[in-house]
């Protein structure tokens, strides 16, 4: 990227985007002022030559199912897990030696 480079334009004089520099932004649906204000406040101060390709603009809503519907499972305590491991070890006592001796 060269900040001093000349802008490449098509036959109609429209700027041709560099695919390596393109980016996607998820603008909150209820952002005051919409996409234009979002661009002015959040993007243009950092990249003054950025622009929106209106042909690729999609307006919709994304639901985070994890955020709204996921209910975390309560994990067992380390003490309960250790107790289960000890019980399994007691039940399998001597099994390894019997397997190797066959």
Coordinates of N, CA and C in Angstrom, one line a residue:
X1 N 0.8 -1.2 0.0 CA 0.0 0.0 0.0 C 0.9 1.2 0.0
X2 N 0.6 2.1 -0.9 CA 1.4 3.3 -1.0 C 0.4 4.5 -0.9
X3 N 0.5 5.3 0.2 CA -0.4 6.4 0.4 C -0.3 7.5 -0.7
X4 N 0.8 7.5 -1.4 CA 1.0 8.6 -2.5 C 0.6 8.1 -3.8
X5 N 0.1 6.8 -3.9 CA -0.2 6.3 -5.2 C -1.5 7.0 -5.8
X6 N -1.5 7.0 -7.1 CA -2.7 7.6 -7.8 C -3.8 6.7 -7.7
X7 N -5.1 7.2 -7.6 CA -6.3 6.3 -7.6 C -6.5 5.8 -9.0
X8 N -6.7 4.5 -9.0 CA -7.0 3.8 -10.3 C -8.5 4.0 -10.6
X9 N -8.8 4.4 -11.8 CA -10.3 4.6 -12.2 C -10.6 3.7 -13.4
X10 N -11.9 3.4 -13.5 CA -12.4 2.6 -14.6 C -12.7 3.6 -15.8
X11 N -13.3 3.1 -16.9 CA -13.5 4.0 -18.0 C -14.5 5.1 -17.7
X12 N -15.4 4.9 -16.7 CA -16.4 5.9 -16.4 C -15.9 6.9 -15.3
X13 N -14.7 6.7 -14.9 CA -14.1 7.6 -13.9 C -14.4 7.2 -12.5
X14 N -15.0 6.0 -12.3 CA -15.2 5.5 -10.9 C -14.0 4.9 -10.4
X15 N -13.7 5.0 -9.1 CA -12.5 4.4 -8.5 C -12.7 2.9 -8.5
X16 N -11.6 2.2 -8.8 CA -11.5 0.7 -8.9 C -11.0 0.3 -7.5
X17 N -11.7 -0.5 -6.8 CA -11.2 -0.9 -5.4 C -10.1 -2.0 -5.5
X18 N -9.2 -1.9 -4.6 CA -8.1 -2.8 -4.5 C -8.6 -3.9 -3.6
X19 N -8.8 -5.1 -4.1 CA -9.4 -6.2 -3.4 C -8.6 -6.5 -2.1
X20 N -7.3 -6.3 -2.1 CA -6.4 -6.6 -1.0 C -6.7 -5.6 0.2
X21 N -7.3 -4.4 -0.2 CA -7.6 -3.4 0.9 C -9.0 -3.4 1.3
X22 N -9.9 -4.2 0.6 CA -11.3 -4.1 1.0 C -11.6 -4.7 2.3
X23 N -12.6 -4.3 2.9 CA -12.9 -4.7 4.3 C -14.5 -4.8 4.4
X24 N -14.9 -5.5 5.4 CA -16.4 -5.6 5.7 C -16.6 -5.1 7.1
X25 N -17.6 -4.3 7.2 CA -18.0 -3.7 8.5 C -19.4 -4.2 8.8
X26 N -19.6 -4.5 10.1 CA -20.9 -4.9 10.6 C -21.4 -3.7 11.4
X27 N -22.3 -2.9 10.8 CA -22.8 -1.7 11.4 C -24.0 -2.0 12.2
X28 N -24.1 -1.7 13.5 CA -25.3 -2.0 14.3 C -26.5 -1.4 13.6
X29 N -27.6 -2.2 13.6 CA -28.8 -1.8 13.0 C -29.4 -0.5 13.5
X30 N -29.2 -0.3 14.8 CA -29.7 1.0 15.4 C -28.7 2.1 15.6
X31 N -27.6 2.0 14.8 CA -26.6 3.1 14.9 C -27.2 4.4 14.5
X32 N -27.2 5.4 15.3 CA -27.8 6.7 15.0 C -27.1 7.3 13.8
X33 N -28.0 7.5 12.8 CA -27.5 8.1 11.5 C -27.2 7.1 10.4
X34 N -27.2 5.8 10.8 CA -27.0 4.8 9.8 C -25.6 4.6 9.3
X35 N -25.5 4.0 8.1 CA -24.1 3.7 7.6 C -23.3 5.0 7.3
X36 N -23.9 6.0 6.8 CA -23.2 7.2 6.5 C -22.5 7.8 7.8
X37 N -23.3 7.9 8.9 CA -22.7 8.4 10.1 C -21.7 7.5 10.7
X38 N -21.9 6.2 10.6 CA -20.9 5.2 11.0 C -19.6 5.4 10.3
X39 N -19.7 5.6 9.0 CA -18.5 5.8 8.2 C -17.8 7.1 8.6
X40 N -18.5 8.1 8.8 CA -17.9 9.4 9.2 C -17.3 9.3 10.6
X41 N -17.9 8.6 11.5 CA -17.4 8.6 12.9 C -16.3 7.5 13.1
X42 N -16.5 6.3 12.5 CA -15.7 5.2 12.9 C -14.6 4.8 11.9
X43 N -14.8 5.2 10.6 CA -13.9 4.7 9.6 C -13.0 5.8 9.0
X44 N -13.7 6.9 8.5 CA -13.0 8.0 7.8 C -11.9 8.7 8.7
X45 N -12.0 8.8 10.0 CA -10.9 9.4 10.7 C -9.6 8.6 10.6
X46 N -9.7 7.3 10.3 CA -8.5 6.4 10.3 C -8.1 6.1 8.8
X47 N -9.1 6.1 7.9 CA -8.8 5.9 6.5 C -9.6 6.9 5.7
X48 N -9.1 8.0 5.5 CA -9.9 9.1 4.8 C -10.4 8.9 3.4
X49 N -9.7 7.9 2.7 CA -10.1 7.7 1.3 C -11.1 6.5 1.2
X50 N -11.6 5.9 2.3 CA -12.5 4.8 2.3 C -13.8 5.2 1.8
X51 N -14.5 4.3 1.2 CA -15.8 4.5 0.6 C -16.7 3.3 0.7
X52 N -18.0 3.4 0.6 CA -18.9 2.3 0.6 C -19.4 1.9 -0.8
X53 N -19.3 0.7 -1.1 CA -19.8 0.2 -2.3 C -21.3 -0.2 -2.1
X54 N -22.2 0.7 -2.5 CA -23.6 0.5 -2.3 C -24.2 -0.7 -2.9
X55 N -23.5 -1.2 -4.0 CA -24.0 -2.4 -4.7 C -23.9 -3.7 -3.8
X56 N -22.9 -3.7 -2.9 CA -22.6 -4.8 -2.0 C -23.2 -4.6 -0.6
X57 N -23.9 -3.5 -0.4 CA -24.4 -3.2 1.0 C -25.6 -4.1 1.2
X58 N -25.6 -4.8 2.3 CA -26.7 -5.7 2.7 C -27.2 -5.2 4.1
X59 N -28.5 -5.0 4.2 CA -29.1 -4.6 5.5 C -29.8 -5.7 6.0
X60 N -29.5 -6.1 7.2 CA -30.2 -7.3 7.8 C -29.9 -7.3 9.3
X61 N -30.2 -8.4 9.9 CA -30.0 -8.5 11.4 C -29.4 -9.8 11.7
X62 N -28.4 -9.8 12.5 CA -27.7 -11.1 12.9 C -28.1 -11.4 14.3
X63 N -28.6 -12.6 14.5 CA -28.9 -13.0 15.9 C -27.8 -13.9 16.4
X64 N -27.3 -13.6 17.5 CA -26.3 -14.5 18.1 C -27.0 -15.5 19.0
X65 N -27.2 -16.7 18.4 CA -27.9 -17.7 19.2 C -27.2 -18.1 20.5
X66 N -25.9 -18.0 20.5 CA -25.2 -18.3 21.7 C -25.5 -17.3 22.8
X67 N -25.6 -16.0 22.4 CA -25.8 -14.9 23.3 C -27.2 -15.0 23.9
X68 N -28.2 -15.4 23.1 CA -29.6 -15.3 23.5 C -30.2 -16.7 24.0
X69 N -29.7 -17.8 23.5 CA -30.3 -19.1 23.7 C -29.5 -20.1 24.5
X70 N -28.2 -19.9 24.5 CA -27.3 -20.9 25.2 C -27.5 -20.8 26.7
X71 N -27.6 -22.0 27.3 CA -27.7 -22.1 28.7 C -26.5 -23.0 29.2
X72 N -25.6 -22.4 29.8 CA -24.4 -23.2 30.2 C -24.7 -24.3 31.2
X73 N -24.0 -25.4 31.0 CA -24.2 -26.6 31.8 C -23.3 -26.4 33.0
X74 N -23.8 -26.7 34.2 CA -23.0 -26.6 35.4 C -22.0 -27.7 35.4
X75 N -20.8 -27.4 35.5 CA -19.7 -28.4 35.5 C -19.6 -29.1 36.9
X76 N -19.2 -30.3 36.9 CA -19.0 -31.0 38.2 C -17.8 -30.5 38.9
X77 N -17.8 -30.6 40.2 CA -16.7 -30.1 41.0 C -15.5 -31.0 40.8
X78 N -14.3 -30.4 41.0 CA -13.1 -31.3 40.9 C -13.1 -32.4 41.9
X79 N -13.7 -32.2 43.0 CA -13.7 -33.3 44.1 C -14.6 -34.4 43.6
X80 N -15.7 -34.1 42.9 CA -16.6 -35.2 42.4 C -15.9 -36.0 41.3
X81 N -15.2 -35.3 40.4 CA -14.4 -36.0 39.4 C -13.3 -36.9 39.9
X82 N -12.6 -36.3 40.9 CA -11.5 -37.1 41.5 C -12.1 -38.4 42.2
X83 N -13.2 -38.2 42.9 CA -13.9 -39.4 43.5 C -14.3 -40.4 42.5
X84 N -14.8 -40.0 41.4 CA -15.1 -41.0 40.3 C -13.9 -41.7 39.8
X85 N -12.8 -41.0 39.6 CA -11.6 -41.6 39.1 C -11.0 -42.6 40.1
X86 N -11.1 -42.3 41.4 CA -10.7 -43.2 42.4 C -11.5 -44.5 42.4
X87 N -12.8 -44.4 42.2 CA -13.7 -45.5 42.2 C -13.4 -46.4 41.0
X88 N -13.1 -45.8 39.8 CA -12.8 -46.6 38.7 C -11.5 -47.3 38.9
X89 N -10.5 -46.6 39.5 CA -9.2 -47.3 39.8 C -9.4 -48.5 40.7
X90 N -10.2 -48.4 41.7 CA -10.5 -49.5 42.6 C -11.1 -50.7 41.9
X91 N -12.0 -50.4 41.0 CA -12.7 -51.5 40.2 C -11.8 -52.1 39.2
X92 N -10.8 -51.4 38.7 CA -9.9 -52.0 37.7 C -8.6 -52.5 38.3
X93 N -8.5 -52.6 39.6 CA -7.3 -53.0 40.3 C -6.9 -54.4 39.9
X94 N -5.7 -54.5 39.3 CA -5.2 -55.8 38.9 C -5.6 -56.2 37.5
X95 N -6.5 -55.5 36.9 CA -6.9 -55.8 35.5 C -5.8 -55.7 34.5
X96 N -5.0 -54.7 34.6 CA -3.9 -54.5 33.7 C -2.9 -55.6 33.8
X97 N -2.6 -56.1 35.0 CA -1.7 -57.3 35.1 C -2.2 -58.5 34.5
X98 N -3.6 -58.7 34.7 CA -4.2 -59.9 34.1 C -4.1 -59.8 32.6
X99 N -4.3 -58.7 32.0 CA -4.3 -58.5 30.5 C -2.9 -58.8 30.0
X100 N -1.8 -58.3 30.7 CA -0.5 -58.6 30.2 C 0.0 -60.0 30.5
X101 N -0.6 -60.7 31.4 CA -0.1 -62.0 31.7 C -0.7 -63.1 30.7
X102 N -1.7 -62.7 29.9 CA -2.3 -63.7 29.0 C -1.5 -63.9 27.8

